[in-house]
Amino acid sequence: MVLQLKRYENNPIIIPDQTSWWEKNAVFNCAVLFDGKVIHMLYRAIGEYENYVSRIGYASSSDGFTFIKNKEPVLFPELDYERFGIEDPRLISVDNKIYVTYVVLSDYVKNNPSVSTALATTENFTYYERLGVVTLLRSEDKDVVLFPRTIADSKIQRFMLLHRPSAWVGPKYNTEKPSIWIAEGNSVTNYYNHSLLIKPEETWEALKIGAGVPPIKTQKGWLVIYHGVDEKHVYSAGAILLDLEVPTKILGRTRIPILTPEKQYEVNGDVNNVVFPTGACILDNELFVYYGAADKVCCLATVELNEILDYLLSDACSVRIEK
Ligand code: BMA
């Protein structure tokens, strides 16, 4: 059996607003957080192509399908390290505090900038307190997602995250291609104990992989949706299941993408052939996965939670033992 996410029939769910100075060209790569009543969404927006500076917009929904957008951006370059753009937000609630990770650039997109990831916290999705850059200098680190819980161990609260330091390749790092790493933190901003979690193994993820959606706690393990990029620069989505107690242990990994560009809105856009999942929530036992399509619009695809968990624990997703 091959499991595929089911696209929402009315995709895309968010499209650019032609009348808006900051989001008239593209709105994509959306993060979500469900607070039990409202699904809050942050999304990346482009209003001009010349400098391609990204800002972050906010939208909300009560059913997961229909979102109402704010008129003005909620996160936009204010500090020096943000001035070339704020990209790819990921939302997560850890111990009842809401955090956003987002990518920041050292220069304009066209100048091949180095990338880092910054963190902010918010109580109301309107005001954001900046907590600074959380990745290491020159590690080219993005796709940073926090786990939604801390571990209390010897009275120290330890945070956990997944990240994708593109510069960590070569024999020293035991991977030839940018891979997903896991780390612990003694505060929400300071991470150590980095270890390689998964590296590219299949052709659809041959160039690089990166965490997409923050880990979702389920009864069977931490569910993580990630993206993989093939030799032709096609972005697809896959999933892994991590042990709840020992998250460095992989219980299952999809060998065939669960979503790959097929629809016109995924194949043609500002960057063609991209599905880029960045947010998810569970509504009535259904996993809602939100993704950017072709760096142009925001879309939704769903799967029954138990179905994807059983699939990840089946033979089709068994973990290969490295010799
Ligand atoms: C990644 C990020 C994403 C983008 C994707 C496809 O590196 O820049 O924001 O959606 O590439 O272009």
GROMACS .gro file of C-alpha atoms and ligand atoms in nm:
model
  335
    1MET     CA    1   0.000   0.000   0.000
    2VAL     CA    2   0.119   0.354  -0.078
    3LEU     CA    3  -0.023   0.633   0.131
    4GLN     CA    4  -0.088   0.974  -0.024
    5LEU     CA    5  -0.224   1.289   0.132
    6LYS     CA    6  -0.561   1.394  -0.007
    7ARG     CA    7  -0.568   1.743  -0.154
    8TYR     CA    8  -0.850   1.972  -0.052
    9GLU     CA    9  -1.078   2.013  -0.354
   10ASN     CA   10  -1.094   2.390  -0.322
   11ASN     CA   11  -0.718   2.443  -0.315
   12PRO     CA   12  -0.554   2.688  -0.299
   13ILE     CA   13  -0.690   2.812   0.032
   14ILE     CA   14  -0.494   3.140   0.035
   15ILE     CA   15  -0.398   3.340  -0.273
   16PRO     CA   16  -0.217   3.673  -0.318
   17ASP     CA   17  -0.417   3.990  -0.268
   18GLN     CA   18  -0.354   4.196  -0.582
   19THR     CA   19  -0.442   4.516  -0.398
   20SER     CA   20  -0.190   4.469  -0.121
   21TRP     CA   21   0.157   4.628  -0.133
   22TRP     CA   22   0.318   4.349   0.072
   23GLU     CA   23   0.143   4.034  -0.048
   24LYS     CA   24   0.036   4.099  -0.404
   25ASN     CA   25   0.275   3.851  -0.570
   26ALA     CA   26   0.285   3.541  -0.354
   27VAL     CA   27   0.159   3.396  -0.024
   28PHE     CA   28   0.304   3.057   0.070
   29ASN     CA   29   0.465   2.830   0.330
   30CYS     CA   30   0.207   2.866   0.604
   31ALA     CA   31   0.242   2.772   0.971
   32VAL     CA   32  -0.062   2.688   1.182
   33LEU     CA   33  -0.150   2.653   1.549
   34PHE     CA   34  -0.487   2.521   1.669
   35ASP     CA   35  -0.581   2.652   2.014
   36GLY     CA   36  -0.890   2.432   2.049
   37LYS     CA   37  -1.118   2.692   1.888
   38VAL     CA   38  -0.929   2.887   1.627
   39ILE     CA   39  -0.669   2.779   1.374
   40HIS     CA   40  -0.412   3.057   1.366
   41MET     CA   41  -0.199   3.085   1.054
   42LEU     CA   42   0.121   3.273   0.968
   43TYR     CA   43   0.232   3.277   0.606
   44ARG     CA   44   0.520   3.410   0.398
   45ALA     CA   45   0.432   3.690   0.159
   46ILE     CA   46   0.601   3.867  -0.132
   47GLY     CA   47   0.493   4.211  -0.253
   48GLU     CA   48   0.772   4.288  -0.502
   49TYR     CA   49   1.010   4.080  -0.711
   50GLU     CA   50   1.300   4.323  -0.733
   51ASN     CA   51   1.444   4.259  -0.386
   52TYR     CA   52   1.215   3.965  -0.302
   53VAL     CA   53   1.188   4.070   0.063
   54SER     CA   54   0.949   3.842   0.253
   55ARG     CA   55   0.710   3.945   0.527
   56ILE     CA   56   0.473   3.739   0.738
   57GLY     CA   57   0.096   3.770   0.730
   58TYR     CA   58  -0.168   3.635   0.971
   59ALA     CA   59  -0.494   3.460   0.894
   60SER     CA   60  -0.741   3.265   1.108
   61SER     CA   61  -1.007   3.001   1.060
   62SER     CA   62  -1.268   2.816   1.262
   63ASP     CA   63  -1.289   2.511   1.034
   64GLY     CA   64  -0.941   2.469   0.887
   65PHE     CA   65  -1.061   2.532   0.529
   66THR     CA   66  -1.162   2.896   0.513
   67PHE     CA   67  -0.917   3.157   0.638
   68ILE     CA   68  -0.964   3.528   0.691
   69LYS     CA   69  -0.651   3.735   0.638
   70ASN     CA   70  -0.532   4.042   0.826
   71LYS     CA   71  -0.483   4.349   0.609
   72GLU     CA   72  -0.133   4.431   0.736
   73PRO     CA   73   0.169   4.206   0.790
   74VAL     CA   74   0.237   4.099   1.149
   75LEU     CA   75   0.609   4.029   1.118
   76PHE     CA   76   0.823   4.239   0.889
   77PRO     CA   77   1.189   4.343   0.888
   78GLU     CA   78   1.253   4.562   1.192
   79LEU     CA   79   1.586   4.450   1.329
   80ASP     CA   80   1.916   4.451   1.145
   81TYR     CA   81   1.936   4.072   1.108
   82GLU     CA   82   1.589   4.067   0.951
   83ARG     CA   83   1.633   4.343   0.700
   84PHE     CA   84   1.661   4.120   0.390
   85GLY     CA   85   1.346   3.932   0.472
   86ILE     CA   86   1.157   3.707   0.710
   87GLU     CA   87   1.072   3.369   0.556
   88ASP     CA   88   0.907   3.033   0.627
   89PRO     CA   89   0.746   3.074   0.971
   90ARG     CA   90   0.681   2.769   1.190
   91LEU     CA   91   0.445   2.798   1.486
   92ILE     CA   92   0.459   2.588   1.799
   93SER     CA   93   0.327   2.604   2.152
   94VAL     CA   94   0.577   2.482   2.413
   95ASP     CA   95   0.460   2.463   2.775
   96ASN     CA   96   0.177   2.705   2.690
   97LYS     CA   97   0.397   2.969   2.530
   98ILE     CA   98   0.366   3.036   2.158
   99TYR     CA   99   0.685   3.050   1.953
  100VAL     CA  100   0.760   3.129   1.590
  101THR     CA  101   1.080   3.026   1.416
  102TYR     CA  102   1.158   3.206   1.091
  103VAL     CA  103   1.440   3.226   0.841
  104VAL     CA  104   1.645   3.546   0.810
  105LEU     CA  105   1.885   3.633   0.530
  106SER     CA  106   2.226   3.804   0.544
  107ASP     CA  107   2.174   3.976   0.206
  108TYR     CA  108   1.924   4.010  -0.076
  109VAL     CA  109   1.801   3.676  -0.213
  110LYS     CA  110   1.970   3.733  -0.549
  111ASN     CA  111   2.312   3.780  -0.383
  112ASN     CA  112   2.319   3.421  -0.257
  113PRO     CA  113   2.285   3.514   0.112
  114SER     CA  114   2.374   3.294   0.404
  115VAL     CA  115   2.070   3.189   0.606
  116SER     CA  116   1.998   3.169   0.978
  117THR     CA  117   1.690   3.106   1.185
  118ALA     CA  118   1.545   3.346   1.440
  119LEU     CA  119   1.287   3.300   1.713
  120ALA     CA  120   1.004   3.514   1.846
  121THR     CA  121   0.725   3.464   2.095
  122THR     CA  122   0.372   3.600   2.093
  123GLU     CA  123   0.066   3.597   2.314
  124ASN     CA  124  -0.186   3.737   2.070
  125PHE     CA  125  -0.047   3.692   1.715
  126THR     CA  126  -0.029   4.069   1.686
  127TYR     CA  127   0.273   4.167   1.895
  128TYR     CA  128   0.591   3.953   1.868
  129GLU     CA  129   0.881   3.965   2.109
  130ARG     CA  130   1.206   3.893   1.927
  131LEU     CA  131   1.434   3.639   2.099
  132GLY     CA  132   1.719   3.657   1.848
  133VAL     CA  133   1.895   3.418   1.612
  134VAL     CA  134   1.903   3.059   1.745
  135THR     CA  135   2.125   2.889   1.487
  136LEU     CA  136   2.503   2.883   1.470
  137LEU     CA  137   2.690   3.132   1.254
  138ARG     CA  138   2.773   3.006   0.902
  139SER     CA  139   2.587   2.676   0.951
  140GLU     CA  140   2.332   2.782   0.683
  141ASP     CA  141   2.060   2.659   0.912
  142LYS     CA  142   1.688   2.662   0.835
  143ASP     CA  143   1.384   2.435   0.861
  144VAL     CA  144   1.405   2.475   1.239
  145VAL     CA  145   1.106   2.335   1.429
  146LEU     CA  146   1.062   2.311   1.806
  147PHE     CA  147   0.911   2.009   1.981
  148PRO     CA  148   0.594   2.105   2.169
  149ARG     CA  149   0.723   2.001   2.509
  150THR     CA  150   1.025   2.030   2.734
  151ILE     CA  151   1.181   1.745   2.928
  152ALA     CA  152   1.227   1.798   3.299
  153ASP     CA  153   1.547   1.621   3.387
  154SER     CA  154   1.751   1.692   3.704
  155LYS     CA  155   1.541   2.005   3.748
  156ILE     CA  156   1.660   2.146   3.413
  157GLN     CA  157   1.392   2.216   3.155
  158ARG     CA  158   1.531   2.093   2.827
  159PHE     CA  159   1.390   2.203   2.492
  160MET     CA  160   1.428   2.004   2.171
  161LEU     CA  161   1.435   2.101   1.807
  162LEU     CA  162   1.497   1.971   1.459
  163HIS     CA  163   1.707   2.172   1.217
  164ARG     CA  164   1.882   2.151   0.881
  165PRO     CA  165   2.232   2.300   0.882
  166SER     CA  166   2.328   2.287   0.514
  167ALA     CA  167   2.696   2.346   0.594
  168TRP     CA  168   2.714   2.031   0.806
  169VAL     CA  169   2.809   1.792   0.528
  170GLY     CA  170   3.119   1.580   0.466
  171PRO     CA  171   3.293   1.294   0.648
  172LYS     CA  172   3.305   1.485   0.977
  173TYR     CA  173   2.927   1.501   0.981
  174ASN     CA  174   2.861   1.153   0.843
  175THR     CA  175   2.637   1.288   0.567
  176GLU     CA  176   2.706   1.401   0.212
  177LYS     CA  177   2.386   1.601   0.173
  178PRO     CA  178   2.201   1.855   0.392
  179SER     CA  179   2.014   1.647   0.650
  180ILE     CA  180   1.780   1.674   0.948
  181TRP     CA  181   1.949   1.708   1.287
  182ILE     CA  182   1.805   1.694   1.638
  183ALA     CA  183   1.932   1.901   1.932
  184GLU     CA  184   1.858   1.975   2.296
  185GLY     CA  185   1.847   2.317   2.457
  186ASN     CA  186   1.886   2.437   2.814
  187SER     CA  187   1.678   2.738   2.720
  188VAL     CA  188   1.453   2.805   2.424
  189THR     CA  189   1.735   2.992   2.250
  190ASN     CA  190   2.047   2.784   2.330
  191TYR     CA  191   2.094   2.441   2.168
  192TYR     CA  192   2.363   2.171   2.202
  193ASN     CA  193   2.396   1.789   2.176
  194HIS     CA  194   2.332   1.802   1.802
  195SER     CA  195   2.295   1.461   1.641
  196LEU     CA  196   2.216   1.350   1.289
  197LEU     CA  197   1.857   1.226   1.275
  198ILE     CA  198   1.796   1.133   0.910
  199LYS     CA  199   1.977   1.191   0.583
  200PRO     CA  200   1.858   1.162   0.221
  201GLU     CA  201   1.807   0.801   0.116
  202GLU     CA  202   1.557   0.799  -0.171
  203THR     CA  203   1.578   0.957  -0.518
  204TRP     CA  204   1.295   1.205  -0.441
  205GLU     CA  205   1.509   1.350  -0.160
  206ALA     CA  206   1.850   1.308  -0.322
  207LEU     CA  207   1.966   1.672  -0.296
  208LYS     CA  208   1.852   1.762   0.056
  209ILE     CA  209   1.584   1.718   0.317
  210GLY     CA  210   1.444   1.949   0.585
  211ALA     CA  211   1.184   1.931   0.859
  212GLY     CA  212   0.856   2.079   0.748
  213VAL     CA  213   0.601   2.068   1.022
  214PRO     CA  214   0.686   2.085   1.396
  215PRO     CA  215   0.669   1.738   1.558
  216ILE     CA  216   0.315   1.636   1.645
  217LYS     CA  217   0.271   1.431   1.961
  218THR     CA  218   0.059   1.120   1.899
  219GLN     CA  219   0.004   0.804   2.102
  220LYS     CA  220   0.237   0.615   1.869
  221GLY     CA  221   0.521   0.864   1.852
  222TRP     CA  222   0.626   1.207   1.727
  223LEU     CA  223   0.496   1.254   1.376
  224VAL     CA  224   0.711   1.478   1.155
  225ILE     CA  225   0.625   1.578   0.799
  226TYR     CA  226   0.937   1.680   0.606
  227HIS     CA  227   1.035   1.782   0.254
  228GLY     CA  228   1.285   1.629   0.016
  229VAL     CA  229   1.435   1.776  -0.302
  230ASP     CA  230   1.535   1.561  -0.599
  231GLU     CA  231   1.806   1.616  -0.863
  232LYS     CA  232   1.560   1.814  -1.076
  233HIS     CA  233   1.474   2.044  -0.783
  234VAL     CA  234   1.129   1.897  -0.734
  235TYR     CA  235   1.012   1.943  -0.372
  236SER     CA  236   0.799   1.658  -0.231
  237ALA     CA  237   0.678   1.564   0.117
  238GLY     CA  238   0.746   1.260   0.333
  239ALA     CA  239   0.694   1.162   0.698
  240ILE     CA  240   0.882   1.003   0.986
  241LEU     CA  241   0.766   0.871   1.321
  242LEU     CA  242   0.999   0.915   1.621
  243ASP     CA  243   0.987   0.735   1.953
  244LEU     CA  244   0.805   0.943   2.215
  245GLU     CA  245   1.060   0.886   2.491
  246VAL     CA  246   1.373   0.860   2.276
  247PRO     CA  247   1.306   1.093   1.980
  248THR     CA  248   1.643   1.009   1.822
  249LYS     CA  249   1.494   0.665   1.750
  250ILE     CA  250   1.311   0.640   1.416
  251LEU     CA  251   1.012   0.407   1.415
  252GLY     CA  252   0.912   0.454   1.050
  253ARG     CA  253   0.990   0.656   0.740
  254THR     CA  254   0.792   0.691   0.418
  255ARG     CA  255   0.990   0.560   0.122
  256ILE     CA  256   0.760   0.712  -0.140
  257PRO     CA  257   0.645   1.076  -0.113
  258ILE     CA  258   0.308   1.132   0.048
  259LEU     CA  259   0.264   1.445  -0.166
  260THR     CA  260   0.449   1.545  -0.482
  261PRO     CA  261   0.376   1.829  -0.730
  262GLU     CA  262   0.100   1.729  -0.972
  263LYS     CA  263  -0.166   1.997  -0.974
  264GLN     CA  264  -0.126   2.308  -1.184
  265TYR     CA  265  -0.091   2.523  -0.868
  266GLU     CA  266   0.202   2.303  -0.753
  267VAL     CA  267   0.370   2.268  -1.090
  268ASN     CA  268   0.355   2.632  -1.206
  269GLY     CA  269   0.428   2.929  -0.987
  270ASP     CA  270   0.717   3.154  -0.886
  271VAL     CA  271   0.929   2.842  -0.828
  272ASN     CA  272   0.789   2.547  -1.022
  273ASN     CA  273   0.732   2.198  -0.883
  274VAL     CA  274   0.719   2.271  -0.512
  275VAL     CA  275   0.508   2.133  -0.230
  276PHE     CA  276   0.653   2.267   0.096
  277PRO     CA  277   0.464   2.164   0.413
  278THR     CA  278   0.517   2.396   0.708
  279GLY     CA  279   0.210   2.357   0.930
  280ALA     CA  280  -0.030   2.092   1.056
  281CYS     CA  281  -0.303   2.035   1.310
  282ILE     CA  282  -0.541   1.756   1.407
  283LEU     CA  283  -0.914   1.822   1.368
  284ASP     CA  284  -1.151   1.533   1.449
  285ASN     CA  285  -0.877   1.270   1.410
  286GLU     CA  286  -0.789   1.406   1.069
  287LEU     CA  287  -0.439   1.543   1.008
  288PHE     CA  288  -0.459   1.875   0.822
  289VAL     CA  289  -0.130   1.949   0.648
  290TYR     CA  290  -0.077   2.303   0.517
  291TYR     CA  291   0.180   2.362   0.247
  292GLY     CA  292   0.315   2.621   0.011
  293ALA     CA  293   0.264   2.535  -0.356
  294ALA     CA  294   0.512   2.656  -0.620
  295ASP     CA  295   0.616   2.944  -0.387
  296LYS     CA  296   0.291   3.115  -0.488
  297VAL     CA  297  -0.013   3.000  -0.285
  298CYS     CA  298  -0.110   2.814   0.034
  299CYS     CA  299  -0.280   2.475   0.011
  300LEU     CA  300  -0.423   2.202   0.228
  301ALA     CA  301  -0.405   1.821   0.215
  302THR     CA  302  -0.542   1.578   0.471
  303VAL     CA  303  -0.514   1.220   0.591
  304GLU     CA  304  -0.672   1.030   0.876
  305LEU     CA  305  -0.426   1.040   1.167
  306ASN     CA  306  -0.448   0.667   1.245
  307GLU     CA  307  -0.402   0.581   0.882
  308ILE     CA  308  -0.069   0.764   0.852
  309LEU     CA  309   0.052   0.632   1.190
  310ASP     CA  310  -0.031   0.270   1.098
  311TYR     CA  311   0.133   0.321   0.761
  312LEU     CA  312   0.452   0.453   0.925
  313LEU     CA  313   0.462   0.146   1.149
  314SER     CA  314   0.401  -0.095   0.859
  315ASP     CA  315   0.662  -0.286   0.656
  316ALA     CA  316   0.631  -0.027   0.375
  317CYS     CA  317   0.801   0.226   0.603
  318SER     CA  318   1.051   0.009   0.783
  319VAL     CA  319   1.381   0.170   0.872
  320ARG     CA  320   1.689   0.059   0.682
  321ILE     CA  321   1.984  -0.056   0.886
  322GLU     CA  322   2.305   0.112   0.775
  323LYS     CA  323   2.590  -0.133   0.721
  324BMA     C1  324   1.343   2.662   0.024
  324BMA     C2  325   1.285   2.782   0.096
  324BMA     C3  326   1.135   2.785   0.082
  324BMA     C4  327   1.092   2.763  -0.061
  324BMA     C5  328   1.161   2.641  -0.120
  324BMA     C6  329   1.127   2.620  -0.268
  324BMA     O1  330   1.483   2.667   0.026
  324BMA     O2  331   1.339   2.901   0.039
  324BMA     O3  332   1.086   2.907   0.126
  324BMA     O4  333   0.953   2.741  -0.063
  324BMA     O5  334   1.300   2.657  -0.109
  324BMA     O6  335   1.167   2.729  -0.346
   0.00000   0.00000   0.00000
